[in-house]
Short mmCIF file of C-alpha atoms (C1' of nucleotides) in Angstrom, two decimals:
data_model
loop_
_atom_site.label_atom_id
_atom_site.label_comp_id
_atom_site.label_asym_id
_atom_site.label_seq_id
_atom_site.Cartn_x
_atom_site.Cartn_y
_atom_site.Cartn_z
CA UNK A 1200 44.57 8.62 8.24
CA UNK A 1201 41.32 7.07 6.60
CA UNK A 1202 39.08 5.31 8.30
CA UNK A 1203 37.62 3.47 5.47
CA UNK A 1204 35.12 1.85 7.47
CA UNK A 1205 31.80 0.43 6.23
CA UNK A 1206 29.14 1.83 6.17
CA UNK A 1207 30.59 5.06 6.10
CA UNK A 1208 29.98 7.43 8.87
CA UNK A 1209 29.23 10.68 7.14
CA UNK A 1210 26.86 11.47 9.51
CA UNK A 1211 29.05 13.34 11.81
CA UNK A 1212 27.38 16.71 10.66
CA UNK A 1213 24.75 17.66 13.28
CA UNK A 1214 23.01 19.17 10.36
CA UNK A 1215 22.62 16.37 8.25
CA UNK A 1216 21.33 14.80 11.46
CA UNK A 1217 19.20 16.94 11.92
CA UNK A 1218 17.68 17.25 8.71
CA UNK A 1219 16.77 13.87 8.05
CA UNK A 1220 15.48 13.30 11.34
CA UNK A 1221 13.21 15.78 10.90
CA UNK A 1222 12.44 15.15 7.56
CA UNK A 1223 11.23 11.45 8.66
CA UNK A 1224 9.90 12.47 11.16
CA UNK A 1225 7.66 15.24 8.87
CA UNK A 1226 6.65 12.45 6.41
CA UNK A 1227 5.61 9.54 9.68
CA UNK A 1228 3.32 12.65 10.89
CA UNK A 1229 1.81 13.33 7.39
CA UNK A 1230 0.88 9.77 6.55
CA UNK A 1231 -1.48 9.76 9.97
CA UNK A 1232 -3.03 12.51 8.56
CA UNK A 1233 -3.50 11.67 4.50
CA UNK A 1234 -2.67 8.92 2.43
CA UNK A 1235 0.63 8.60 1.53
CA UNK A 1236 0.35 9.28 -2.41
CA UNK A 1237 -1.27 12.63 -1.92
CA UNK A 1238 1.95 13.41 0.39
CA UNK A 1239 3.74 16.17 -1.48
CA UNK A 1240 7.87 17.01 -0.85
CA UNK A 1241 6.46 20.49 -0.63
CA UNK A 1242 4.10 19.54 2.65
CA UNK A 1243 6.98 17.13 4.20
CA UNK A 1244 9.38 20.42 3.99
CA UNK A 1245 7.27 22.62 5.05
CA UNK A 1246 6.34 20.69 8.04
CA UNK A 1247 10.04 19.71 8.94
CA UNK A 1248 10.23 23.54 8.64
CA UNK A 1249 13.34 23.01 5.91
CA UNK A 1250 14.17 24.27 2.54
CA UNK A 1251 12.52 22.47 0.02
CA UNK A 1252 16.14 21.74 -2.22
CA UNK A 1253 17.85 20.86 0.77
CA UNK A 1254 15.29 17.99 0.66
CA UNK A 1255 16.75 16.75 -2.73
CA UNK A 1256 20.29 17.30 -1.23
CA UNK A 1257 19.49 13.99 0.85
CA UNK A 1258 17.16 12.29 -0.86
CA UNK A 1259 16.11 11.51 -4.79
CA UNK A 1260 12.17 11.77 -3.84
CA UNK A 1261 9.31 11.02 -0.78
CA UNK A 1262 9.61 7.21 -2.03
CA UNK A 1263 13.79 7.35 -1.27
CA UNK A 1264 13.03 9.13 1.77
CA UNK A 1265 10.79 6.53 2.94
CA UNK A 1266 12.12 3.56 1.56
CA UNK A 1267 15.47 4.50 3.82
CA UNK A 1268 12.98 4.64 7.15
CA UNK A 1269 12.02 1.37 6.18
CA UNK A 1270 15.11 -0.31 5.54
CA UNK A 1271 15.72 1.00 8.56
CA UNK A 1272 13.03 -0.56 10.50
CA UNK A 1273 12.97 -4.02 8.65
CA UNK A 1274 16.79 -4.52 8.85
CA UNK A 1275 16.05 -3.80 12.91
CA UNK A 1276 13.40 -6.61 12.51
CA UNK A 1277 15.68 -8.85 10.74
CA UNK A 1278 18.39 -8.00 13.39
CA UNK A 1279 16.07 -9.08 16.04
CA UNK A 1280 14.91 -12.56 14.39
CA UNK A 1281 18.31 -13.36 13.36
CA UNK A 1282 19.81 -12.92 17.50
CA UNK A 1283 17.00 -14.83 18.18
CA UNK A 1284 17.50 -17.43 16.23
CA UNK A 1285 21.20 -17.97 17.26
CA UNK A 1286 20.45 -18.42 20.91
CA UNK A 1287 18.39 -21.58 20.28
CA UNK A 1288 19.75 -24.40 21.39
CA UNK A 1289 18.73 -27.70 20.15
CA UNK A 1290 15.34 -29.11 20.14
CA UNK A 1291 13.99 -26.46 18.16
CA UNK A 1292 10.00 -26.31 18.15
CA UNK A 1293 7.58 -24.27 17.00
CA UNK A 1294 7.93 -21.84 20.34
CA UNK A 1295 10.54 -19.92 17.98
CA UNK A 1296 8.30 -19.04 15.41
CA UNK A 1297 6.36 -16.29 17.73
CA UNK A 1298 9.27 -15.61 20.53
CA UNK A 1299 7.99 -12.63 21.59
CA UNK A 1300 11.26 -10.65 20.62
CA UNK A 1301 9.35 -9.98 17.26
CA UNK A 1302 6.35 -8.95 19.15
CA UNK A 1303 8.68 -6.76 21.16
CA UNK A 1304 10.12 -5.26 18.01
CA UNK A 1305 7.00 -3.84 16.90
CA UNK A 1306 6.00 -2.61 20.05
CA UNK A 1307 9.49 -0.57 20.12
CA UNK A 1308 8.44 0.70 16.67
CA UNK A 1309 4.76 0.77 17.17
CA UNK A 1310 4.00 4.37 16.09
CA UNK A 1311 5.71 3.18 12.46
CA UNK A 1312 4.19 -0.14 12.09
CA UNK A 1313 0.95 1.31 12.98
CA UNK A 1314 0.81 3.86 10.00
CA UNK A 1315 2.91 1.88 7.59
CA UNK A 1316 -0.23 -1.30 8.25
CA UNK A 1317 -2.68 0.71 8.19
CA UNK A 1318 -4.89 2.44 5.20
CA UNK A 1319 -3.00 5.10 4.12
CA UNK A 1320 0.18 2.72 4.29
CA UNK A 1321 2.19 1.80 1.91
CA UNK A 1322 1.96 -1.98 0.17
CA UNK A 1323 5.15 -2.59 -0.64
CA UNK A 1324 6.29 -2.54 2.79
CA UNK A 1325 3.57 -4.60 4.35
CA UNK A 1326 4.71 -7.49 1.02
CA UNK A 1327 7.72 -7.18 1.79
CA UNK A 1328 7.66 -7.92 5.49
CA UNK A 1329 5.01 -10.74 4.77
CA UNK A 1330 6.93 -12.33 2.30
CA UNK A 1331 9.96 -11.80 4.53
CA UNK A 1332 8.20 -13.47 7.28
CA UNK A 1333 7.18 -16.31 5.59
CA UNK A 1334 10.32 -17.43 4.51
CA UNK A 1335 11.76 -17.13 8.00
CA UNK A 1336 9.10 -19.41 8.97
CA UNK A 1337 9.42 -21.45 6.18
CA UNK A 1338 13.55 -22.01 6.58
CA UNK A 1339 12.40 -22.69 10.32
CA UNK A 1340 10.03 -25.18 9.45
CA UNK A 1341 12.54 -27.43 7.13
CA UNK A 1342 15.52 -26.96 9.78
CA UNK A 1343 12.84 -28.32 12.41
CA UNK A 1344 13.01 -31.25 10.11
CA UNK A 1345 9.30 -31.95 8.80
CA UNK A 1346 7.62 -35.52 9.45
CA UNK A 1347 7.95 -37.96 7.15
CA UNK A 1348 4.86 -36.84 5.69
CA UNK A 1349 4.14 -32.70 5.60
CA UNK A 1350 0.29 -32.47 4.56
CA UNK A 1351 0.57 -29.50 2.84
CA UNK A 1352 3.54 -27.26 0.51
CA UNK A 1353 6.02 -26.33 3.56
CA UNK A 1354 5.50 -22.34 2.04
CA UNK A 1355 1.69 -22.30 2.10
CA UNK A 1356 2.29 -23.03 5.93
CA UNK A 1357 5.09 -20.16 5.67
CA UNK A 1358 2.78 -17.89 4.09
CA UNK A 1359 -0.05 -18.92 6.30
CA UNK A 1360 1.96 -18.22 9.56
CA UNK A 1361 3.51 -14.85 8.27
CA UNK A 1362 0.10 -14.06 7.50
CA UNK A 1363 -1.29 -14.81 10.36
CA UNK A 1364 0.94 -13.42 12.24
CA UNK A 1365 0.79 -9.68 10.57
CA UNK A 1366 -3.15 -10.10 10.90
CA UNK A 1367 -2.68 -10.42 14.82
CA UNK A 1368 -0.17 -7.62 15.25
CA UNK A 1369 -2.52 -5.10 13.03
CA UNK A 1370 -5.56 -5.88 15.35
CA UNK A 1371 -2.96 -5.30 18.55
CA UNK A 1372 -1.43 -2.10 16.80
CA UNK A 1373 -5.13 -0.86 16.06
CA UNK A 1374 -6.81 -0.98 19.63
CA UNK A 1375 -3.97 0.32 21.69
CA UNK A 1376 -1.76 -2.41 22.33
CA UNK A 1377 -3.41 -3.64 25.36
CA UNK A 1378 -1.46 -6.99 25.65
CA UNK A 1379 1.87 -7.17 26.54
CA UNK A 1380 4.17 -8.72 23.98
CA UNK A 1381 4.41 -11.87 25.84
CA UNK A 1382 0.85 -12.41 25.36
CA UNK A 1383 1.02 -11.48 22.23
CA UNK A 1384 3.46 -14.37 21.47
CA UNK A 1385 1.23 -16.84 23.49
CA UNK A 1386 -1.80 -15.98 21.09
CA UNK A 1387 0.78 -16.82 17.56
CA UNK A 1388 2.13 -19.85 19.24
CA UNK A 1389 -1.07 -21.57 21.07
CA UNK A 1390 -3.31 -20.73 18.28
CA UNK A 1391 -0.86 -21.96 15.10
CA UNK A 1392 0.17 -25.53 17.47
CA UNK A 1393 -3.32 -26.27 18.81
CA UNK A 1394 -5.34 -24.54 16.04
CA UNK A 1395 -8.85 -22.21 16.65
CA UNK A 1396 -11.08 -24.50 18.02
CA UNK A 1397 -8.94 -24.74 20.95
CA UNK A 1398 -8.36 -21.09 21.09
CA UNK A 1399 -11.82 -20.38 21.47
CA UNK A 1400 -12.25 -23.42 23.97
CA UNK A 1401 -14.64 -25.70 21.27
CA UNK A 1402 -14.03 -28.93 20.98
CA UNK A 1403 -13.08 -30.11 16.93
CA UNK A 1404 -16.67 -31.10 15.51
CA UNK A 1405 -17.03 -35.11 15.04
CA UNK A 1406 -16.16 -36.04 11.83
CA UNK A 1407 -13.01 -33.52 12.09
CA UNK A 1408 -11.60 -35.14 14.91
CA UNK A 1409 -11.96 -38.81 12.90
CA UNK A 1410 -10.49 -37.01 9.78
CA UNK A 1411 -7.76 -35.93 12.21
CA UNK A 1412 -7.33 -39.68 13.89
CA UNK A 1413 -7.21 -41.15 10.28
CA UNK A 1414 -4.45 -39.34 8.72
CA UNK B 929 -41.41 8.52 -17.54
CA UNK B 930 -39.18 8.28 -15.86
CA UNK B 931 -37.93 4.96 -14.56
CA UNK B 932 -36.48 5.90 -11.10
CA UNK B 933 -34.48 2.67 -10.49
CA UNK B 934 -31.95 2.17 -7.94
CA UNK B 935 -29.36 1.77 -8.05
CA UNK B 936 -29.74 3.80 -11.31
CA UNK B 937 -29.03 1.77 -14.54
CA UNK B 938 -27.84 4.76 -16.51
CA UNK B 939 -25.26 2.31 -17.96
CA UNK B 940 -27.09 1.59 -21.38
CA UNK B 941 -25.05 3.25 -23.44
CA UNK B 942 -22.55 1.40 -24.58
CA UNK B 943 -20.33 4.11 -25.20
CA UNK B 944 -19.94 4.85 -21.81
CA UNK B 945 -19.53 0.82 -21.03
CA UNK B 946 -16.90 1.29 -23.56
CA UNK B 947 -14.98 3.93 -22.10
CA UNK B 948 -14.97 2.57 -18.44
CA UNK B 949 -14.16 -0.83 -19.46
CA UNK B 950 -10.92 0.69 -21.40
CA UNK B 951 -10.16 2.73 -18.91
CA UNK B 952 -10.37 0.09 -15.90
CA UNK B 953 -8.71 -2.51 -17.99
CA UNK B 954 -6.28 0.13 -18.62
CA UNK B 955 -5.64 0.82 -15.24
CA UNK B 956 -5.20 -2.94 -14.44
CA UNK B 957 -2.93 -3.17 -16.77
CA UNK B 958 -0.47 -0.24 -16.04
CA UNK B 959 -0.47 -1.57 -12.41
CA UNK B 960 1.06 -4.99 -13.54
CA UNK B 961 4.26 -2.71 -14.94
CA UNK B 962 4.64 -0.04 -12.22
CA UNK B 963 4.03 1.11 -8.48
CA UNK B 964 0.12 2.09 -8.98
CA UNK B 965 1.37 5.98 -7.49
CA UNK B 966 3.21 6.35 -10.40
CA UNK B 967 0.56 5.73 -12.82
CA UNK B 968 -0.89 8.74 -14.42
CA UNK B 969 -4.47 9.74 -16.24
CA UNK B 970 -2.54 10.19 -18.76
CA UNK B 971 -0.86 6.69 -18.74
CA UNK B 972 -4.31 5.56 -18.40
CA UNK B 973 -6.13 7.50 -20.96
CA UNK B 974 -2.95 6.83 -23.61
CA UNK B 975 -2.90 2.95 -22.70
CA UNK B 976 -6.53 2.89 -23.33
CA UNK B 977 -7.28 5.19 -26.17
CA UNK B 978 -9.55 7.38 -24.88
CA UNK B 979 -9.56 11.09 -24.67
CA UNK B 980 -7.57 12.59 -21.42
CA UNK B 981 -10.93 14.99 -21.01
CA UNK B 982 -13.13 11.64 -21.55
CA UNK B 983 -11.61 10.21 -18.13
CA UNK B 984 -13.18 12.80 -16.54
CA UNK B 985 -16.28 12.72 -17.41
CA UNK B 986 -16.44 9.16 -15.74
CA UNK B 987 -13.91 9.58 -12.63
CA UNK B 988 -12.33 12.26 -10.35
CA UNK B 989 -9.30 11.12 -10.27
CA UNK B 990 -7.53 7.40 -10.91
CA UNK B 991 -8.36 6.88 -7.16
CA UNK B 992 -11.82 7.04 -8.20
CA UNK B 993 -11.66 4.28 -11.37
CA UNK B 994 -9.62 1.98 -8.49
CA UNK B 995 -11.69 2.67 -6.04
CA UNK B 996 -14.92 1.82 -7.71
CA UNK B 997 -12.96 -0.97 -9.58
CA UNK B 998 -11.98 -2.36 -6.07
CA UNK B 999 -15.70 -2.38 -4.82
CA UNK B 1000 -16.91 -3.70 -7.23
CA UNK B 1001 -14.58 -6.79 -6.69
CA UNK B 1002 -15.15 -6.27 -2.86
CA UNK B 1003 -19.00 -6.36 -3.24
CA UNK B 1004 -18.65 -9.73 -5.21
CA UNK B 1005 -16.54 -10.83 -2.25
CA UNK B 1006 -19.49 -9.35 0.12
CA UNK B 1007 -21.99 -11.32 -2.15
CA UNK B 1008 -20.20 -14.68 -2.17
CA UNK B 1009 -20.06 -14.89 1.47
CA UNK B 1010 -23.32 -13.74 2.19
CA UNK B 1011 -24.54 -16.19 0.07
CA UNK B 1012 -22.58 -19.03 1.57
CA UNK B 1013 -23.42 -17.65 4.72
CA UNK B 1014 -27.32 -18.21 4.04
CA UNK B 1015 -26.88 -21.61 2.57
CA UNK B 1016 -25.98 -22.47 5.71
CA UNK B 1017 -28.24 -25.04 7.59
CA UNK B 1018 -27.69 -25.41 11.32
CA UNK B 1019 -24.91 -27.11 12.93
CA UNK B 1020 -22.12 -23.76 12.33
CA UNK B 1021 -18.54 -25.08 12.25
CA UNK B 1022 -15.36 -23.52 11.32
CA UNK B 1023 -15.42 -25.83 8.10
CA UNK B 1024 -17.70 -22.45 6.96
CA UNK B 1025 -14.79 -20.16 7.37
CA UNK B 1026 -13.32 -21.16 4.30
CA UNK B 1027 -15.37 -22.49 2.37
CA UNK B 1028 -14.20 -23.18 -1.13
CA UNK B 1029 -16.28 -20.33 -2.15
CA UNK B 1030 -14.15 -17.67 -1.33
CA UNK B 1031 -10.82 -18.84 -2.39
CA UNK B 1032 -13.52 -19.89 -6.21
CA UNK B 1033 -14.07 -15.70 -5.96
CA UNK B 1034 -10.17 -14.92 -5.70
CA UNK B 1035 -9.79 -17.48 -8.48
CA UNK B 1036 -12.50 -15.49 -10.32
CA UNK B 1037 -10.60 -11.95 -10.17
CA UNK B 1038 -7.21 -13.99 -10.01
CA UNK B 1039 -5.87 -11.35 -12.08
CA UNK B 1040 -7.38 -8.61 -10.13
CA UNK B 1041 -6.02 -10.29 -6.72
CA UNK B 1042 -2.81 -10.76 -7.87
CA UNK B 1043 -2.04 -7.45 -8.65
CA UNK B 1044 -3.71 -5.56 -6.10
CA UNK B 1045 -1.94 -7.95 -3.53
CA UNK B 1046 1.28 -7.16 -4.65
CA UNK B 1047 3.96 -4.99 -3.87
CA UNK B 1048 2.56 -3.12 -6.26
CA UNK B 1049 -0.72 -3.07 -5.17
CA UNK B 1050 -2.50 -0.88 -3.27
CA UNK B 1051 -2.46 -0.84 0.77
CA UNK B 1052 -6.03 0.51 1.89
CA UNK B 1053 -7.72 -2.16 -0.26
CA UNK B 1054 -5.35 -5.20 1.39
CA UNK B 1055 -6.57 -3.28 5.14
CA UNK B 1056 -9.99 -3.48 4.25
CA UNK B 1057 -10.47 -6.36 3.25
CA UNK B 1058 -8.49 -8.11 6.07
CA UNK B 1059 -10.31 -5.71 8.04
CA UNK B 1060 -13.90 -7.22 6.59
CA UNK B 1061 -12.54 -10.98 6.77
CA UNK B 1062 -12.40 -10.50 10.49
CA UNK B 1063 -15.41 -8.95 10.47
CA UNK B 1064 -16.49 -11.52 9.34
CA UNK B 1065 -14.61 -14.79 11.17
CA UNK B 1066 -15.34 -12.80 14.06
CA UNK B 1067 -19.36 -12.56 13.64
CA UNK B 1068 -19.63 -16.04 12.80
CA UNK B 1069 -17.41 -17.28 15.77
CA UNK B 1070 -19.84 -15.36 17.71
CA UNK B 1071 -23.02 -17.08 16.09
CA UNK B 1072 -21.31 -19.97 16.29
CA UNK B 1073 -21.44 -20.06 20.25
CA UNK B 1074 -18.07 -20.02 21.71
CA UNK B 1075 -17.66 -22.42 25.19
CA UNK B 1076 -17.41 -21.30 28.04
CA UNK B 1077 -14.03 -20.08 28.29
CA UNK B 1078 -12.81 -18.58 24.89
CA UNK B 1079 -8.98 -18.33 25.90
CA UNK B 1080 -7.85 -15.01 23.68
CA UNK B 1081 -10.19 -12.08 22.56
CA UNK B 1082 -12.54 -13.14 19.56
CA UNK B 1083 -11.15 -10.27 17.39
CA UNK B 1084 -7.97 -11.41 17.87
CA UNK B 1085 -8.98 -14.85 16.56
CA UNK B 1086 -10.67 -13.09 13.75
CA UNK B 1087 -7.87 -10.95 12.59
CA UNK B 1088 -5.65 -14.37 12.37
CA UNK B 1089 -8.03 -15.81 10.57
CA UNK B 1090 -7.98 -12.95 8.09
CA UNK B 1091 -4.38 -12.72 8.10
CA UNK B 1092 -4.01 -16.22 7.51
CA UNK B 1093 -5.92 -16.42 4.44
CA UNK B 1094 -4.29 -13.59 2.88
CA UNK B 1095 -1.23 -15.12 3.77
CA UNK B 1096 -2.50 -18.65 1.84
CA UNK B 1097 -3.70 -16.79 -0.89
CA UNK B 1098 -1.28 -14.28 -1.49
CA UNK B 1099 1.17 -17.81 -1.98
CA UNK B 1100 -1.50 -19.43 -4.17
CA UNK B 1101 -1.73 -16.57 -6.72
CA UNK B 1102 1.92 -16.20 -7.03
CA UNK B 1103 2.74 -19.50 -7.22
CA UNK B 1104 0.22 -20.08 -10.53
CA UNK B 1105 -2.78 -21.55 -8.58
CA UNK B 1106 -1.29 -25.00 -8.87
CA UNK B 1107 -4.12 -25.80 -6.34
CA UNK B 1108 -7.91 -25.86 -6.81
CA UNK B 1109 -9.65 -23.58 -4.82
CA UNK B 1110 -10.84 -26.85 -2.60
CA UNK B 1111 -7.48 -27.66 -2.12
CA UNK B 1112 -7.14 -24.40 -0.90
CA UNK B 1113 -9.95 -23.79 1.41
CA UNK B 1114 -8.86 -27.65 3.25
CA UNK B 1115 -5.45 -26.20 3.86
CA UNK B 1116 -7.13 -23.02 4.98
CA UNK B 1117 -9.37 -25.48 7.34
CA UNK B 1118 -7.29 -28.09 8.07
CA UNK B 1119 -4.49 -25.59 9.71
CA UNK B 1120 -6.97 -23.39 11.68
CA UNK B 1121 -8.77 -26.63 13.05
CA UNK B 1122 -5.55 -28.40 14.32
CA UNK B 1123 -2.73 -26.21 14.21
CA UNK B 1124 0.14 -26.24 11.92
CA UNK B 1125 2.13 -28.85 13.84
CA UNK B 1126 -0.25 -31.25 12.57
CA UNK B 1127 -0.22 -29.60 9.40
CA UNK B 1128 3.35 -30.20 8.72
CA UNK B 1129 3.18 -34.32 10.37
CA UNK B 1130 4.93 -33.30 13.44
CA UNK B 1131 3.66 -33.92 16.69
CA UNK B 1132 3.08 -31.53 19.33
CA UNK B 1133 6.07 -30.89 21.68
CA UNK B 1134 5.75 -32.36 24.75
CA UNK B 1135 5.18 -29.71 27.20
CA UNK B 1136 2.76 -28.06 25.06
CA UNK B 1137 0.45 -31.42 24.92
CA UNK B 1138 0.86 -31.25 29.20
CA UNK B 1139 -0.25 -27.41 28.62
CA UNK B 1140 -3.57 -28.29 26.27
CA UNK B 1141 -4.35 -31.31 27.94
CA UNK B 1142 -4.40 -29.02 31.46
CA UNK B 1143 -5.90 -26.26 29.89
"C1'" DT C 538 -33.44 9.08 -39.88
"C1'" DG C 539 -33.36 12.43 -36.10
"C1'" DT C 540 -31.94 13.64 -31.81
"C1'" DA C 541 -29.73 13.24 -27.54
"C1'" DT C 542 -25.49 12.69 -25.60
"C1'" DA C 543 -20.89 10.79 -25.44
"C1'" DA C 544 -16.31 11.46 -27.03
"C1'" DT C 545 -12.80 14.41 -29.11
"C1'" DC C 546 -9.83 18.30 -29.45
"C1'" DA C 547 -7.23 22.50 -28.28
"C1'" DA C 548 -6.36 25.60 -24.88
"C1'" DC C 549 -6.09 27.42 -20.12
"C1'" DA C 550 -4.38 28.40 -15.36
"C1'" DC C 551 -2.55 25.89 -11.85
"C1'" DA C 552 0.26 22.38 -8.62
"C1'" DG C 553 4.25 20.24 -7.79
"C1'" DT C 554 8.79 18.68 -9.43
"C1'" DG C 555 13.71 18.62 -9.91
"C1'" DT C 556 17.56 21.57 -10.71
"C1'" DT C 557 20.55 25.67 -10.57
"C1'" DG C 558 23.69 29.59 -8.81
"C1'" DC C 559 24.63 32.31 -5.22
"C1'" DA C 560 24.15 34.07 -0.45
"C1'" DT C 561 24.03 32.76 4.40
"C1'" DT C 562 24.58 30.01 8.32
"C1'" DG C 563 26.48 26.31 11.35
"C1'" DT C 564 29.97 22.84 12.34
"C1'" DT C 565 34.22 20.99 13.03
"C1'" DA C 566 39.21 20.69 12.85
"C1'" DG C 567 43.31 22.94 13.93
"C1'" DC D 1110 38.99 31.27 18.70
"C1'" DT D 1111 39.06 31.27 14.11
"C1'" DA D 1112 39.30 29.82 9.44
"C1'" DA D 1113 37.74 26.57 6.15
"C1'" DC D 1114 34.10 24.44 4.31
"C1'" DA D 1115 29.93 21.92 4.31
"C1'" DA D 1116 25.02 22.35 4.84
"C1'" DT D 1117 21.20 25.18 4.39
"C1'" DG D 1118 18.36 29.03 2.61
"C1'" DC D 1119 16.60 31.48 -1.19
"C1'" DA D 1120 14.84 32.72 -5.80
"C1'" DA D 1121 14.23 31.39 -10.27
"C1'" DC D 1122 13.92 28.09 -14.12
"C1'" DA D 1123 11.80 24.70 -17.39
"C1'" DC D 1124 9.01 20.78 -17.22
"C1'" DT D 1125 5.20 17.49 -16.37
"C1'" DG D 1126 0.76 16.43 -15.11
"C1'" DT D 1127 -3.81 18.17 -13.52
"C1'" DG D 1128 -8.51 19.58 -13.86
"C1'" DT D 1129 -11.58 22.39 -16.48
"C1'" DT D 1130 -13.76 24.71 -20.46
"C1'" DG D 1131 -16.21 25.52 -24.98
"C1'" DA D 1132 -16.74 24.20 -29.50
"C1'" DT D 1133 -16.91 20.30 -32.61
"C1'" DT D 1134 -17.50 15.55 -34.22
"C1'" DA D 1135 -19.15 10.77 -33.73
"C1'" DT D 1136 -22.45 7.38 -32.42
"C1'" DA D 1137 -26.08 4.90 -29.90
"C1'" DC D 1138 -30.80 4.28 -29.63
"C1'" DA D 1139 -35.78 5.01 -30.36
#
DNA sequence: TGTATAATCAACACAGTGTTGCATTGTTAG
DNA sequence: CTAACAATGCAACACTGTGTTGATTATACA
């Protein structure tokens, strides 16, 4: 009997296990050490201690190999965003846009999202992720149901947010994770619905606040 | 005599001009088509006429022609906020934190930008400058005197901040720069001063108002 | 125009790649 | 437990790109 089921499992081998754990593993441990493009199959087989063809008998090159640890991670993310989003009920606000479950998922893949963000990562992940971020945000932002009068494009405030959001888990990734990812969440939210000033407890200057009254 | 300059000029010749305008131009170029890791001196030195052997005489490697392509870019960046910085007079506000001059520099090396933010592009020059933008936001939150009670860490303000921006600009460049980079920096402005509820018309949920108006 | 020096050209040893055929080992199903 | 077979190890291959060299040609500048 076939199971036909999708994806396939194929994975019952404990060798093929094996193999590309250790392979991924091999490459996550080279890029703290060197930047990614000077990463050689050579050094990731050597270092998973396994036969340099058998690398090519999983995947097509380093870029396949980590393109398929990515996927991994970002469909997790997407997982997580998507769960989240379902148990909202109603009155949706803003207070979705940095639950803390996506603060939570990096912190369960912290070691990854700490090399893949950092120098020696690689940019197409970090775009990726942005630009999928942003049009989470975005989609959030017109299901929230906009004033009558949005001051600005709907996806610069995507983009903005996403942005925003990556620059504040970077500078929580790079000294040690200190904050829980509650607080974390607190930070995105208070500081993208009540803006800077307030963050760092300064009153809006004058004509700003008139500016503000008048629109 | 000798002229002992520094930095030394040694760029007279306009052969050598020449050559490392080609090749940089070159490199630009080749990045708009494929992953920059891909790229080869000989790509380069093919695309831009020059002798393979020439290339070297002028860079190490094509991590060298980025890399001093990207400073140079990233000193202009230096330079244009310095500059702002100094102009200055009294009276600090956020409205300095982007000022149109920096989104004006991005629109100067739009082309430059656009590529190197890309998923193309190249991840340790995103990192540093986000990493230098906070720097940055983060200095002149400092200078700007924070009250009493700053409610989250300053870098952690800063690194929004950054984030944010690249965020706004990444959307502006690949969008066509439909905006002028005014319009850009009062978005910028506008949604770190009051938040992004007030950015998009809506009003602040009602709990939240309870929490600011407490806090 | 003369001279310094930049660019070209051909050739080199060397690194890493991607693939192959065959031997060896480990896993799983029966 | 054992047989079948799938995964891995191993050695060798042609191929591409690198980084350097020495001799030669072209050209910028004074």
């Amino acid at each position: 009997m076939v199971e036909n089921t999708y994806p396939p499992k194929e994975k019952t081998d404990r060798r093929i296990q094996r193999t590309r754990h250790l392979l991924r593993e091999a490459l996550i441990s080279l890029i703290k050490e060197k930047n990614y493009e000077e990463i050689t199959v050579q050094d990731i087989t050597e270092r998973a201690n396994v036969n340099r063809s058998t690398f090519y008998l999983h995947f097509k090159d380093k870029d396949e190999l980590l393109y398929k640890s990515m996927v991994e991670v970002y469909d997790a993310l997407a997982e997580t965003m998507l769960a989240n989003k379902k148990e909202q009920t109603g009155g949706l606000n803003l207070d979705h846009l940095s639950d803390a479950a996506d603060f939570q998922h990096v912190a369960d893949h912290a070691e990854f999202y700490k090399v893949i963000l950092s120098e020696k990562g690689v940019a197409s992940f970090v775009v990726r992720v942005r630009k999928y971020l942003a049009r989470v945000f975005t989609e959030h932002i017109l299901e929230m149901g906009v004033g009558s009068a949005p001051r600005f494009p709907l996806e610069a405030v995507g983009h903005f947010l996403a942005g925003a959001e990556i620059g504040l888990i970077s500078w929580w990734l790079e000294n040690g994770k200190k904050q829980s990812p509650e607080e974390m969440a607190r930070m995105m939210l208070d500081m993208c619905a009540f803006g800077t000033y307030w963050a760092l407890g300064v009153p809006a200057s004058p004509q700003e606040e008139a500016e503000k009254s008048e629109g």
